[in-house]
CSV table of C-alpha atoms in Angstrom, one decimal:
chain,number,residue,atom,x,y,z
I,1,MET,CA,19.1,1.0,25.7
I,2,LYS,CA,19.9,3.3,22.8
I,3,ARG,CA,17.4,3.0,20.0
I,4,GLN,CA,18.9,2.5,16.5
I,5,LEU,CA,17.0,3.4,13.3
I,6,ARG,CA,18.1,0.3,11.5
I,7,ASN,CA,17.1,0.0,7.8
I,8,ARG,CA,15.7,3.6,7.9
I,9,VAL,CA,19.1,5.3,7.6
I,10,PHE,CA,20.6,4.7,4.1
I,11,GLY,CA,24.0,6.4,4.4
I,12,LEU,CA,25.3,9.4,6.2
I,13,ALA,CA,27.8,10.9,3.7
I,14,ALA,CA,27.3,14.4,2.3
I,15,GLY,CA,24.7,14.5,-0.5
I,16,THR,CA,23.0,11.3,0.8
I,17,VAL,CA,19.4,11.1,1.8
I,18,ALA,CA,19.2,9.8,5.4
I,19,PHE,CA,15.7,8.4,5.7
I,20,GLY,CA,15.6,7.7,9.4
I,21,ILE,CA,16.5,11.3,10.2
I,22,ILE,CA,13.8,12.6,7.8
I,23,SER,CA,11.2,10.2,9.3
I,24,ALA,CA,11.9,11.5,12.8
I,25,CYS,CA,11.0,15.0,11.7
I,26,GLY,CA,7.9,14.1,9.8
I,27,GLY,CA,9.1,14.1,6.2
I,28,ALA,CA,10.8,17.4,6.1
I,29,GLY,CA,7.7,19.3,6.8
I,30,GLY,CA,5.8,18.6,3.6
I,31,GLY,CA,2.1,17.5,3.7
I,32,GLY,CA,1.0,14.2,5.1
I,33,LEU,CA,0.8,13.5,8.8
I,34,ASP,CA,1.7,16.7,10.7
I,35,VAL,CA,3.6,16.2,13.9
I,36,ALA,CA,4.5,18.4,16.8
I,37,ASP,CA,6.4,17.8,20.0
I,38,GLY,CA,4.8,16.0,22.9
I,39,GLY,CA,1.3,14.9,23.7
I,40,ILE,CA,-0.4,11.5,23.4
I,41,ARG,CA,-2.3,11.4,20.1
I,42,GLY,CA,-3.8,7.9,20.5
I,43,THR,CA,-3.9,4.8,22.6
I,44,GLY,CA,-5.2,1.6,21.0
I,45,SER,CA,-4.4,-0.2,17.8
I,46,SER,CA,-2.6,0.8,14.6
I,47,VAL,CA,-3.1,-1.5,11.6
I,48,GLY,CA,-1.3,-1.0,8.4
I,49,PRO,CA,1.7,-2.0,6.2
I,50,VAL,CA,5.2,-1.9,7.7
I,51,SER,CA,7.2,0.9,6.0
I,52,GLY,CA,10.5,0.5,7.9
I,53,PHE,CA,12.3,-0.7,11.0
I,54,GLY,CA,13.6,1.2,13.9
I,55,SER,CA,11.9,-0.3,15.8
I,56,VAL,CA,8.9,-0.7,13.4
I,57,PHE,CA,7.1,2.0,11.3
I,58,VAL,CA,3.3,1.6,10.8
I,59,ASN,CA,0.9,4.3,9.5
I,60,GLY,CA,3.6,7.0,9.8
I,61,VAL,CA,4.5,6.3,13.4
I,62,GLU,CA,7.7,4.8,14.6
I,63,PHE,CA,6.7,2.3,17.3
I,64,PHE,CA,9.6,1.4,19.6
I,65,THR,CA,9.4,-2.3,20.6
I,66,ASP,CA,11.9,-2.3,23.5
I,67,ASP,CA,9.2,-3.1,26.0
I,68,ILE,CA,8.1,-6.3,24.2
I,69,PRO,CA,10.1,-9.4,25.4
I,70,ASN,CA,12.4,-10.5,22.6
I,71,ARG,CA,10.4,-8.1,20.3
I,72,ALA,CA,8.0,-11.0,19.8
I,73,VAL,CA,5.2,-11.1,17.2
I,74,GLU,CA,2.0,-12.9,17.9
I,75,SER,CA,1.5,-15.2,14.9
I,76,ASN,CA,1.1,-18.8,13.9
I,77,ASP,CA,2.5,-18.3,10.4
I,78,GLY,CA,6.3,-18.6,11.1
I,79,ILE,CA,6.6,-14.9,12.0
I,80,SER,CA,7.8,-15.0,15.6
I,81,SER,CA,9.8,-11.7,16.0
I,82,GLU,CA,10.2,-8.3,14.6
I,83,SER,CA,13.2,-9.4,12.6
I,84,ASP,CA,11.0,-11.9,10.7
I,85,LEU,CA,8.8,-9.0,9.4
I,86,SER,CA,9.2,-7.3,6.1
I,87,GLU,CA,8.2,-4.0,4.6
I,88,GLY,CA,4.7,-4.2,3.1
I,89,MET,CA,3.4,-6.8,5.6
I,90,ILE,CA,0.1,-5.7,7.3
I,91,LEU,CA,0.8,-5.5,11.0
I,92,ARG,CA,-1.4,-4.8,14.0
I,93,VAL,CA,0.3,-2.8,16.7
I,94,GLU,CA,-1.2,-2.4,20.2
I,95,GLY,CA,0.2,0.6,22.0
I,96,GLU,CA,0.2,4.4,22.1
I,97,TRP,CA,1.5,7.1,19.8
I,98,GLN,CA,2.4,10.7,20.3
I,99,GLU,CA,2.1,13.9,18.3
I,100,ASP,CA,5.8,13.8,17.5
I,101,GLY,CA,5.3,10.7,15.3
I,102,GLN,CA,6.8,8.2,17.8
I,103,GLY,CA,5.0,5.6,19.8
I,104,THR,CA,5.5,2.7,22.1
I,105,ALA,CA,4.4,-0.8,21.1
I,106,GLU,CA,2.9,-3.2,23.7
I,107,LYS,CA,2.0,-6.0,21.3
I,108,LEU,CA,2.6,-6.9,17.7
I,109,ARG,CA,0.3,-9.2,15.7
I,110,TYR,CA,0.6,-10.6,12.2
I,111,ASP,CA,-1.4,-13.0,10.1
I,112,ASP,CA,-0.9,-14.1,6.5
I,113,THR,CA,-3.8,-13.6,4.1
I,114,LEU,CA,-2.7,-16.5,1.9
I,115,ARG,CA,0.1,-19.1,2.0
I,116,GLY,CA,0.4,-21.6,-0.8
I,117,PRO,CA,1.1,-22.2,-4.5
I,118,ILE,CA,0.7,-19.7,-7.4
I,119,THR,CA,-1.6,-21.4,-9.9
I,120,GLN,CA,-2.0,-18.6,-12.5
I,121,LEU,CA,-0.5,-15.3,-13.6
I,122,ALA,CA,-2.2,-12.6,-15.7
I,123,PRO,CA,-0.4,-9.4,-16.6
I,124,ASP,CA,-2.0,-6.0,-16.8
I,125,PRO,CA,-4.4,-6.3,-19.8
I,126,SER,CA,-3.7,-2.7,-20.9
I,127,GLY,CA,-0.1,-3.6,-21.6
I,128,ALA,CA,1.2,-0.8,-19.4
I,129,GLY,CA,2.8,-3.3,-17.0
I,130,GLU,CA,1.4,-1.5,-13.9
I,131,PHE,CA,0.1,-4.7,-12.2
I,132,VAL,CA,-0.1,-8.4,-12.5
I,133,THR,CA,-3.0,-10.6,-11.1
I,134,VAL,CA,-1.5,-13.6,-9.2
I,135,THR,CA,-3.9,-16.5,-8.5
I,136,VAL,CA,-3.1,-18.3,-5.3
I,137,MET,CA,-5.3,-21.4,-4.8
I,138,GLY,CA,-8.1,-19.8,-6.7
I,139,GLN,CA,-7.9,-16.4,-5.1
I,140,GLN,CA,-7.0,-13.4,-7.3
I,141,VAL,CA,-4.3,-11.1,-5.9
I,142,ARG,CA,-3.4,-7.8,-7.5
I,143,VAL,CA,0.4,-7.2,-7.2
I,144,ASP,CA,1.2,-3.7,-8.3
I,145,ARG,CA,4.2,-1.3,-8.1
I,146,GLN,CA,3.3,-0.4,-4.5
I,147,THR,CA,3.5,-4.1,-3.5
I,148,VAL,CA,6.7,-5.2,-1.8
I,149,VAL,CA,8.0,-8.4,-3.6
I,150,ARG,CA,10.5,-10.7,-2.1
I,151,GLY,CA,12.1,-13.9,-3.5
I,152,ILE,CA,11.0,-13.1,-7.0
I,153,THR,CA,10.8,-9.9,-8.9
I,154,PHE,CA,7.8,-7.9,-10.0
I,155,ALA,CA,9.2,-8.0,-13.6
I,156,SER,CA,9.3,-11.8,-13.4
I,157,LEU,CA,5.7,-12.1,-12.3
I,158,LEU,CA,4.7,-9.7,-15.0
I,159,GLY,CA,6.6,-11.9,-17.5
I,160,GLY,CA,4.7,-15.0,-16.4
I,161,THR,CA,7.4,-16.5,-14.2
I,162,GLY,CA,6.3,-18.0,-10.9
I,163,ILE,CA,3.7,-20.7,-11.6
I,164,ASP,CA,3.7,-23.3,-8.8
I,165,GLN,CA,6.0,-21.1,-6.6
I,166,HIS,CA,4.8,-21.1,-3.0
I,167,VAL,CA,4.2,-17.6,-1.6
I,168,ARG,CA,3.3,-15.8,1.6
I,169,VAL,CA,0.8,-13.0,0.9
I,170,SER,CA,-0.3,-10.1,3.1
I,171,ALA,CA,-3.2,-8.3,1.5
I,172,TRP,CA,-6.3,-6.3,1.8
I,173,ARG,CA,-9.6,-7.8,0.7
I,174,GLN,CA,-11.3,-5.7,-2.0
I,175,ALA,CA,-15.0,-5.1,-2.5
I,176,ALA,CA,-15.5,-7.8,-5.1
I,177,GLY,CA,-13.7,-10.5,-3.1
I,178,SER,CA,-10.3,-10.3,-4.7
I,179,TYR,CA,-7.2,-9.1,-2.9
I,180,ARG,CA,-4.6,-6.4,-3.2
I,181,ALA,CA,-1.2,-7.3,-1.9
I,182,GLY,CA,0.9,-5.1,0.4
I,183,TYR,CA,3.5,-7.9,0.4
I,184,ILE,CA,4.2,-11.1,-1.5
I,185,GLY,CA,7.2,-13.3,-1.0
I,186,THR,CA,8.3,-16.8,-1.9
I,187,ILE,CA,8.6,-19.5,0.8
I,188,SER,CA,9.6,-23.2,0.9
I,189,ARG,CA,7.1,-25.5,-0.6
I,190,ASN,CA,5.0,-27.2,2.1
I,191,LEU,CA,1.6,-28.5,1.3
I,192,THR,CA,1.0,-29.3,5.0
I,193,ASP,CA,1.2,-25.7,5.9
I,194,ILE,CA,-1.4,-23.9,3.8
I,195,GLU,CA,-3.5,-20.8,4.5
I,196,LEU,CA,-6.5,-19.9,2.4
I,197,GLU,CA,-8.8,-17.0,2.8
I,198,GLY,CA,-11.8,-16.1,0.6
I,199,THR,CA,-15.5,-15.9,0.0
I,200,VAL,CA,-17.5,-19.0,1.1
I,201,SER,CA,-19.6,-20.1,-1.8
I,202,ALA,CA,-21.1,-23.3,-0.4
I,203,ILE,CA,-21.3,-25.0,3.0
I,204,ASP,CA,-22.6,-28.3,4.3
I,205,THR,CA,-22.1,-28.8,8.0
I,206,ASP,CA,-23.6,-32.3,7.8
I,207,LEU,CA,-20.8,-33.3,5.5
I,208,ASN,CA,-18.2,-31.1,7.3
I,209,GLN,CA,-17.4,-29.4,4.0
I,210,LEU,CA,-17.3,-25.9,2.7
I,211,THR,CA,-16.1,-24.3,-0.6
I,212,ILE,CA,-13.8,-21.3,-1.0
I,213,GLY,CA,-13.2,-20.5,-4.6
I,214,THR,CA,-11.8,-23.6,-6.4
I,215,ILE,CA,-10.9,-25.3,-3.1
I,216,THR,CA,-13.1,-27.8,-1.1
I,217,VAL,CA,-12.4,-27.5,2.6
I,218,GLU,CA,-13.0,-30.6,4.7
I,219,TYR,CA,-12.8,-30.6,8.5
I,220,ASP,CA,-13.2,-33.0,11.4
I,221,GLU,CA,-15.5,-31.3,13.9
I,222,ASP,CA,-13.7,-33.1,16.8
I,223,ASN,CA,-10.2,-32.0,15.8
I,224,VAL,CA,-10.5,-28.7,14.0
I,225,VAL,CA,-9.9,-25.5,16.0
I,226,PHE,CA,-12.3,-22.6,15.6
I,227,GLY,CA,-10.8,-19.2,16.2
I,228,SER,CA,-12.0,-15.7,17.3
I,229,GLY,CA,-15.0,-17.2,19.1
I,230,LEU,CA,-16.3,-18.7,15.9
I,231,THR,CA,-18.5,-21.9,16.2
I,232,GLU,CA,-19.5,-24.5,13.7
I,233,THR,CA,-23.1,-23.3,13.8
I,234,GLU,CA,-21.9,-19.8,12.7
I,235,LEU,CA,-20.2,-21.1,9.5
I,236,SER,CA,-23.4,-21.0,7.5
I,237,SER,CA,-23.7,-17.3,8.0
I,238,ALA,CA,-20.0,-16.5,7.3
I,239,THR,CA,-19.3,-14.4,4.1
I,240,ALA,CA,-15.5,-15.1,4.2
I,241,LEU,CA,-13.3,-17.4,6.2
I,242,GLU,CA,-9.7,-18.2,6.8
I,243,VAL,CA,-8.6,-21.9,6.8
I,244,GLU,CA,-5.2,-23.5,7.6
I,245,GLY,CA,-4.3,-27.1,6.9
I,246,SER,CA,-3.0,-29.5,4.4
I,247,LEU,CA,-3.6,-29.4,0.6
I,248,THR,CA,-4.1,-32.4,-1.6
I,249,GLY,CA,-5.1,-31.5,-5.1
I,250,SER,CA,-8.0,-29.1,-4.7
I,251,VAL,CA,-9.0,-30.4,-1.2
I,252,LEU,CA,-7.8,-28.6,1.9
I,253,THR,CA,-8.0,-30.6,5.1
I,254,ALA,CA,-8.5,-28.0,7.8
I,255,VAL,CA,-6.8,-27.9,11.2
I,256,SER,CA,-8.2,-24.4,12.0
I,257,ILE,CA,-11.0,-22.3,10.7
I,258,ASP,CA,-11.2,-18.6,11.6
I,259,ARG,CA,-12.9,-15.4,10.7
I,260,ASP,CA,-11.3,-13.6,7.8
I,261,ASP,CA,-8.6,-10.9,8.1
I,262,ALA,CA,-11.2,-8.2,8.9
I,263,ARG,CA,-10.6,-9.3,12.5
I,264,ARG,CA,-7.3,-7.5,12.4
I,265,PHE,CA,-9.3,-4.2,12.7
I,266,ALA,CA,-11.4,-5.4,15.6
I,267,ARG,CA,-12.1,-3.2,18.6
I,268,GLU,CA,-10.3,-4.2,21.8
I,269,ASP,CA,-9.6,-2.5,25.1
I,270,SER,CA,-9.0,1.1,23.8
I,271,ASP,CA,-11.0,3.1,21.4
I,272,ASP,CA,-8.4,4.9,19.4
I,273,ILE,CA,-7.5,3.3,16.0
I,274,GLU,CA,-5.4,4.0,13.0
I,275,LEU,CA,-6.1,1.7,10.0
I,276,THR,CA,-5.0,1.4,6.4
I,277,ALA,CA,-7.3,-0.6,4.1
I,278,ALA,CA,-9.2,-0.6,0.8
I,279,ILE,CA,-12.6,1.0,0.8
I,280,ASP,CA,-15.4,-1.7,0.7
I,281,ALA,CA,-18.3,0.5,0.0
I,282,PRO,CA,-18.1,4.1,-1.2
I,283,TYR,CA,-18.9,7.3,0.7
I,284,THR,CA,-22.6,8.1,1.0
I,285,ALA,CA,-23.9,11.4,2.2
I,286,LEU,CA,-26.4,11.2,5.1
I,287,ASP,CA,-27.0,14.8,6.3
I,288,ILE,CA,-27.9,13.6,9.8
I,289,GLY,CA,-26.9,16.0,12.5
I,290,ASP,CA,-23.2,16.9,12.1
I,291,ARG,CA,-22.6,13.8,9.9
I,292,PRO,CA,-21.9,14.4,6.2
I,293,GLY,CA,-21.9,10.7,5.6
I,294,GLU,CA,-20.0,7.4,5.9
I,295,PHE,CA,-18.2,4.6,4.0
I,296,THR,CA,-17.0,1.1,4.9
I,297,MET,CA,-13.5,-0.4,5.0
I,298,GLY,CA,-12.0,-3.3,6.8
I,299,GLY,CA,-15.5,-4.4,7.7
I,300,LEU,CA,-16.0,-1.2,9.7
I,301,THR,CA,-18.3,1.7,9.1
I,302,ILE,CA,-16.3,4.9,8.9
I,303,ARG,CA,-18.3,7.9,10.0
I,304,VAL,CA,-17.3,11.2,8.5
I,305,THR,CA,-18.3,14.3,10.4
I,306,ALA,CA,-18.1,18.0,9.9
I,307,THR,CA,-14.8,18.0,11.8
I,308,THR,CA,-13.1,15.2,9.9
I,309,GLU,CA,-9.9,16.3,8.2
I,310,LEU,CA,-9.3,15.2,4.6
I,311,GLU,CA,-5.6,15.1,3.8
I,312,SER,CA,-3.7,14.6,0.5
I,313,GLY,CA,-6.2,16.8,-1.5
I,314,LEU,CA,-8.9,14.2,-0.9
I,315,SER,CA,-12.6,15.1,-1.4
I,316,LEU,CA,-15.6,13.2,-0.2
I,317,SER,CA,-16.3,12.2,-3.8
I,318,ASP,CA,-12.9,10.5,-4.0
I,319,LEU,CA,-13.8,8.0,-1.4
I,320,ASN,CA,-14.7,5.2,-3.8
I,321,THR,CA,-14.6,1.4,-3.7
I,322,ASP,CA,-11.1,-0.2,-3.5
I,323,LEU,CA,-9.3,3.2,-2.9
I,324,LEU,CA,-6.5,2.6,-0.3
I,325,VAL,CA,-6.8,5.1,2.5
I,326,GLN,CA,-5.6,5.6,6.0
I,327,VAL,CA,-8.1,6.6,8.7
I,328,GLU,CA,-7.4,7.8,12.2
I,329,GLY,CA,-10.3,8.0,14.6
I,330,ASN,CA,-12.0,6.3,17.5
I,331,PHE,CA,-14.6,3.5,18.0
I,332,ILE,CA,-18.0,4.7,19.0
I,333,SER,CA,-19.3,1.1,18.8
I,334,ASP,CA,-17.8,-2.3,17.9
I,335,THR,CA,-18.4,-1.7,14.2
I,336,ILE,CA,-18.4,2.2,13.8
I,337,VAL,CA,-15.3,4.4,13.8
I,338,GLU,CA,-15.7,8.2,13.8
I,339,ALA,CA,-12.9,9.5,11.6
I,340,GLU,CA,-10.7,12.4,12.8
I,341,GLN,CA,-8.5,12.3,9.7
I,342,ILE,CA,-8.5,10.5,6.3
I,343,GLU,CA,-5.4,10.4,4.2
I,344,LEU,CA,-4.7,8.9,0.7
I,345,ARG,CA,-2.4,5.8,0.7
I,346,GLU,CA,-2.9,5.3,-3.1
I,347,ALA,CA,-0.1,6.4,-5.4
I,348,ASN,CA,-1.4,8.9,-8.0
I,349,ALA,CA,1.9,10.2,-9.3
I,350,LYS,CA,5.3,8.7,-10.2
I,351,VAL,CA,8.7,9.6,-11.6
I,352,LYS,CA,11.5,7.4,-12.8
I,353,GLY,CA,15.1,8.2,-13.5
I,354,ALA,CA,18.4,9.2,-11.9
I,355,ILE,CA,18.5,11.2,-8.7
I,356,GLY,CA,19.8,14.7,-9.3
I,357,ALA,CA,20.1,17.3,-6.6
I,358,ILE,CA,19.7,16.3,-3.0
I,359,ASP,CA,18.9,18.6,-0.1
I,360,SER,CA,20.7,16.5,2.6
I,361,ALA,CA,19.7,18.9,5.3
I,362,ALA,CA,15.9,19.0,4.7
I,363,GLY,CA,15.6,15.6,3.0
I,364,PRO,CA,13.9,16.1,-0.3
I,365,PHE,CA,15.7,15.0,-3.5
I,366,GLU,CA,15.0,15.7,-7.2
I,367,VAL,CA,14.4,13.3,-10.1
I,368,GLY,CA,14.0,14.8,-13.5
I,369,GLY,CA,13.0,18.1,-12.0
I,370,VAL,CA,10.4,16.5,-9.8
I,371,THR,CA,10.8,17.1,-6.0
I,372,VAL,CA,10.4,13.9,-4.0
I,373,ARG,CA,9.8,14.0,-0.2
I,374,VAL,CA,10.3,11.1,2.1
I,375,THR,CA,8.1,10.5,5.2
I,376,PRO,CA,7.7,7.7,7.7
I,377,LEU,CA,5.2,6.1,5.3
I,378,THR,CA,7.9,5.7,2.6
I,379,ILE,CA,8.9,2.1,1.8
I,380,LEU,CA,12.4,1.6,0.3
I,381,ALA,CA,12.8,-1.4,-2.0
I,382,ARG,CA,15.1,-2.8,-4.6
I,383,ASP,CA,14.1,-3.8,-8.1
I,384,ASP,CA,15.5,-7.3,-7.5
I,385,ASP,CA,14.2,-9.6,-4.7
I,386,SER,CA,16.5,-8.5,-1.9
I,387,ALA,CA,15.7,-6.6,1.3
I,388,PRO,CA,17.0,-3.0,1.4
I,389,ALA,CA,19.7,-3.6,4.1
I,390,SER,CA,21.7,-0.5,3.4
I,391,VAL,CA,21.3,1.7,0.4
I,392,ALA,CA,22.7,5.2,0.0
I,393,LEU,CA,20.5,7.3,-2.3
I,394,VAL,CA,23.1,9.5,-3.9
I,395,SER,CA,23.1,11.6,-7.1
I,396,GLY,CA,23.0,9.3,-10.1
I,397,THR,CA,21.1,6.5,-8.4
I,398,GLN,CA,18.3,5.2,-10.6
I,399,VAL,CA,15.0,5.1,-8.8
I,400,GLU,CA,11.3,4.7,-9.5
I,401,VAL,CA,9.1,6.7,-7.1
I,402,GLU,CA,5.4,6.0,-6.5
I,403,GLY,CA,3.6,8.5,-4.3
I,404,VAL,CA,0.9,11.1,-3.7
I,405,GLU,CA,1.0,14.4,-5.6
I,406,LYS,CA,0.9,17.3,-3.2
I,407,SER,CA,1.8,21.0,-3.1
I,408,ASP,CA,2.6,23.8,-0.7
I,409,ALA,CA,4.1,27.3,-0.9
I,410,SER,CA,7.3,25.8,-2.3
I,411,GLY,CA,5.5,24.2,-5.2
I,412,VAL,CA,4.3,20.7,-6.4
I,413,TYR,CA,6.1,17.5,-5.1
I,414,ILE,CA,5.6,13.8,-4.7
I,415,GLU,CA,5.3,12.5,-1.2
I,416,ALA,CA,6.8,9.0,-1.7
I,417,LEU,CA,5.0,5.9,-0.7
I,418,LYS,CA,7.5,3.6,-2.3
I,419,ILE,CA,11.0,4.2,-3.7
I,420,GLU,CA,12.4,1.3,-5.8
I,421,VAL,CA,16.2,1.4,-6.4
I,422,ASP,CA,17.7,0.0,-9.6
I,423,ASN,CA,20.5,-2.3,-8.6
I,424,GLU,CA,22.2,-2.4,-12.0
I,425,GLU,CA,25.6,-0.7,-11.9
I,426,ASP,CA,25.1,1.3,-15.1
I,427,GLY,CA,21.5,2.1,-14.1
I,428,GLY,CA,20.6,3.7,-17.4
I,429,ALA,CA,20.8,7.2,-18.8
I,430,THR,CA,21.0,10.0,-16.3
I,431,ASN,CA,19.2,12.5,-18.5
I,432,GLU,CA,16.1,10.5,-19.5
I,433,PHE,CA,13.0,10.3,-17.3
I,434,GLU,CA,9.4,9.2,-17.1
I,435,LEU,CA,6.7,10.7,-15.0
I,436,GLU,CA,2.9,10.4,-14.4
I,437,GLY,CA,0.9,13.2,-12.9
I,438,ARG,CA,-1.8,15.8,-13.2
I,439,LEU,CA,-1.4,18.4,-16.0
I,440,GLN,CA,-0.9,21.8,-14.3
I,441,ASN,CA,-0.6,23.9,-17.5
I,442,ILE,CA,-0.4,23.7,-21.3
I,443,THR,CA,0.6,26.5,-23.6
I,444,GLN,CA,0.3,26.9,-27.4
I,445,PHE,CA,3.1,29.3,-28.4
I,446,PRO,CA,5.7,28.2,-27.6
I,447,GLY,CA,4.4,24.7,-27.0
I,448,SER,CA,4.9,23.5,-23.4
I,449,ILE,CA,3.3,21.5,-20.6
I,450,MET,CA,3.8,21.5,-16.9
I,451,VAL,CA,3.4,18.2,-14.9
I,452,LEU,CA,4.5,17.6,-11.3
I,453,GLY,CA,6.1,21.1,-11.2
I,454,VAL,CA,8.3,20.4,-14.3
I,455,GLN,CA,7.9,22.8,-17.2
I,456,MET,CA,8.9,21.2,-20.5
I,457,SER,CA,8.7,21.8,-24.2
I,458,ASP,CA,6.4,19.5,-26.1
I,459,ARG,CA,7.1,20.9,-29.6
I,460,ASP,CA,8.9,17.7,-30.7
I,461,ALA,CA,6.8,15.3,-28.6
I,462,GLU,CA,4.9,12.4,-30.0
I,463,TYR,CA,1.3,12.4,-28.7
I,464,ASP,CA,-0.5,9.1,-28.4
I,465,GLY,CA,-3.6,9.1,-30.6
I,466,GLU,CA,-4.7,9.2,-34.2
I,467,ASP,CA,-2.4,12.1,-34.9
I,468,ASP,CA,-0.4,14.4,-32.7
I,469,ASN,CA,-2.5,17.5,-33.3
I,470,THR,CA,-5.8,15.8,-32.6
I,471,ALA,CA,-4.4,14.2,-29.4
I,472,ARG,CA,-3.0,17.4,-28.1
I,473,GLU,CA,-6.2,19.4,-28.8
I,474,ALA,CA,-8.2,16.8,-26.9
I,475,ILE,CA,-5.9,17.4,-23.9
I,476,VAL,CA,-6.1,21.2,-24.3
I,477,SER,CA,-9.9,21.0,-24.5
I,478,ALA,CA,-10.2,18.8,-21.4
I,479,PHE,CA,-7.8,21.1,-19.4
I,480,ALA,CA,-9.7,24.2,-20.5
I,481,ALA,CA,-12.9,22.6,-19.3
I,482,SER,CA,-11.3,22.2,-15.8
I,483,GLU,CA,-11.2,18.4,-16.1
I,484,THR,CA,-8.4,16.6,-14.2
I,485,VAL,CA,-6.0,15.5,-16.9
I,486,ILE,CA,-3.4,12.8,-16.0
I,487,LEU,CA,-0.5,12.5,-18.4
I,488,GLU,CA,2.2,9.9,-18.8
I,489,VAL,CA,5.3,11.6,-20.2
I,490,GLU,CA,8.7,10.4,-21.3
I,491,TYR,CA,11.2,13.3,-21.4
I,492,SER,CA,14.8,14.3,-21.4
I,493,ASN,CA,17.0,17.0,-20.0
I,494,ILE,CA,19.5,18.0,-22.6
I,495,GLY,CA,19.8,21.8,-22.4
I,496,GLY,CA,16.4,21.9,-20.8
I,497,PHE,CA,13.4,19.6,-20.2
I,498,SER,CA,11.8,18.3,-23.4
I,499,ALA,CA,9.0,15.8,-23.8
I,500,THR,CA,9.5,13.0,-26.3
I,501,GLU,CA,6.2,11.0,-25.8
I,502,ILE,CA,3.0,12.0,-24.1
I,503,GLU,CA,0.0,9.8,-23.4
I,504,LEU,CA,-3.3,10.7,-21.8
I,505,GLU,CA,-3.9,8.4,-18.9
I,506,GLU,CA,-7.7,8.0,-19.0
I,507,ASP,CA,-7.8,5.4,-16.1
I,508,ASP,CA,-5.2,6.2,-13.5
I,509,ASN,CA,-5.9,2.8,-11.8
I,510,ASP,CA,-4.3,1.0,-14.8
């Protein structure tokens, strides 16, 4: 059977980016997961957000699903086959993967994190509009610009629309107990098919009750199903649980109780694992033998050794709480993974505007002078609520790119984690852009800055602060002191790149 790269090829005309072709050769050779022909790289489990289909892309590997009958997905959440999946959903793949970036899936597993009504929406308090906190049955879920949103738009959520909408959420649990969504999508209202996960704050096994956030969970010990080897006597020691059942007001009558989503990272038959998750506890140096130290994510201890490769410009000091990273390694016990490679999966750079030049042979394209490279990790989305069935990224297409800032001999570029396409026909001006990235250079005479490889004049720019001179001098001083300076810049390209507004981004998580 010939394998088709559906939804990863977005047009084949001249001057069009063909994502599937780029993915097969590892993102046109720039940074990220290096691939080479042949050789088994791992056999075991790969857990991460789906980035595309053909058959299914997870953690930068294209897993072919031909050998799975009907391409079935193991799930009790209404996801029964590969065609029911969406980009952004956190999927567990059992199989093997090779050095050439391809793999063979033997089993696919999916489980919702939350399924139920939205009860509250709170926009980014900074006013920057970078994220919105969605409360689902008392559980706070961060939805940001890396999240795939279906059935409702990110802009609608940011504007406060969506209260009482029923949603399916696939998310990572964060250190403080809140969640970060890889995917959120609307579903039909059904109070008899609810899924709740969260920290257990109280439990009384005599009354057959427990409390998760604002929800009281009641269960009948003779009828409830306990999953993953969990027993009623173990409930009292559980930190977080997953419950499915029927919701009446703030009372959830359970039909099943299971361990939380950390079980998606559990060790099984093989020792190799790839996993993407948020860091639970930051890196701590140990200086024991060849071990520099360790951190935790997904309920696992990740052991960093002298041979662990840090990609994406990561340093050990960057491995802090809630940072989204991808680890490849192997289990040395049921709870310890020795890392071979750690890569950043958190966007730290962005550019917005119309696509300019496209290198259709090698794959990269340019937006406002910024080079964008596509890899198998890249998710393509629309700015409305539709799936990206077939989109040709041609010159003039308005996009917003979120990704990781990288560099090589050719210069600085963004390795895209998500590309969102503007569906409006007019799409906006083709010579006005926005970017966010690390300041590479700043000059006094003539005044100019360089960010993400784009040199631009700042002589007529408005700096955010008490006054332009003071704000600019603060940036010059920080840069001269070798501090990492992140700038948000609005600029144009009319006879050359010129900045119009410049703001120092003091907290790049906002």
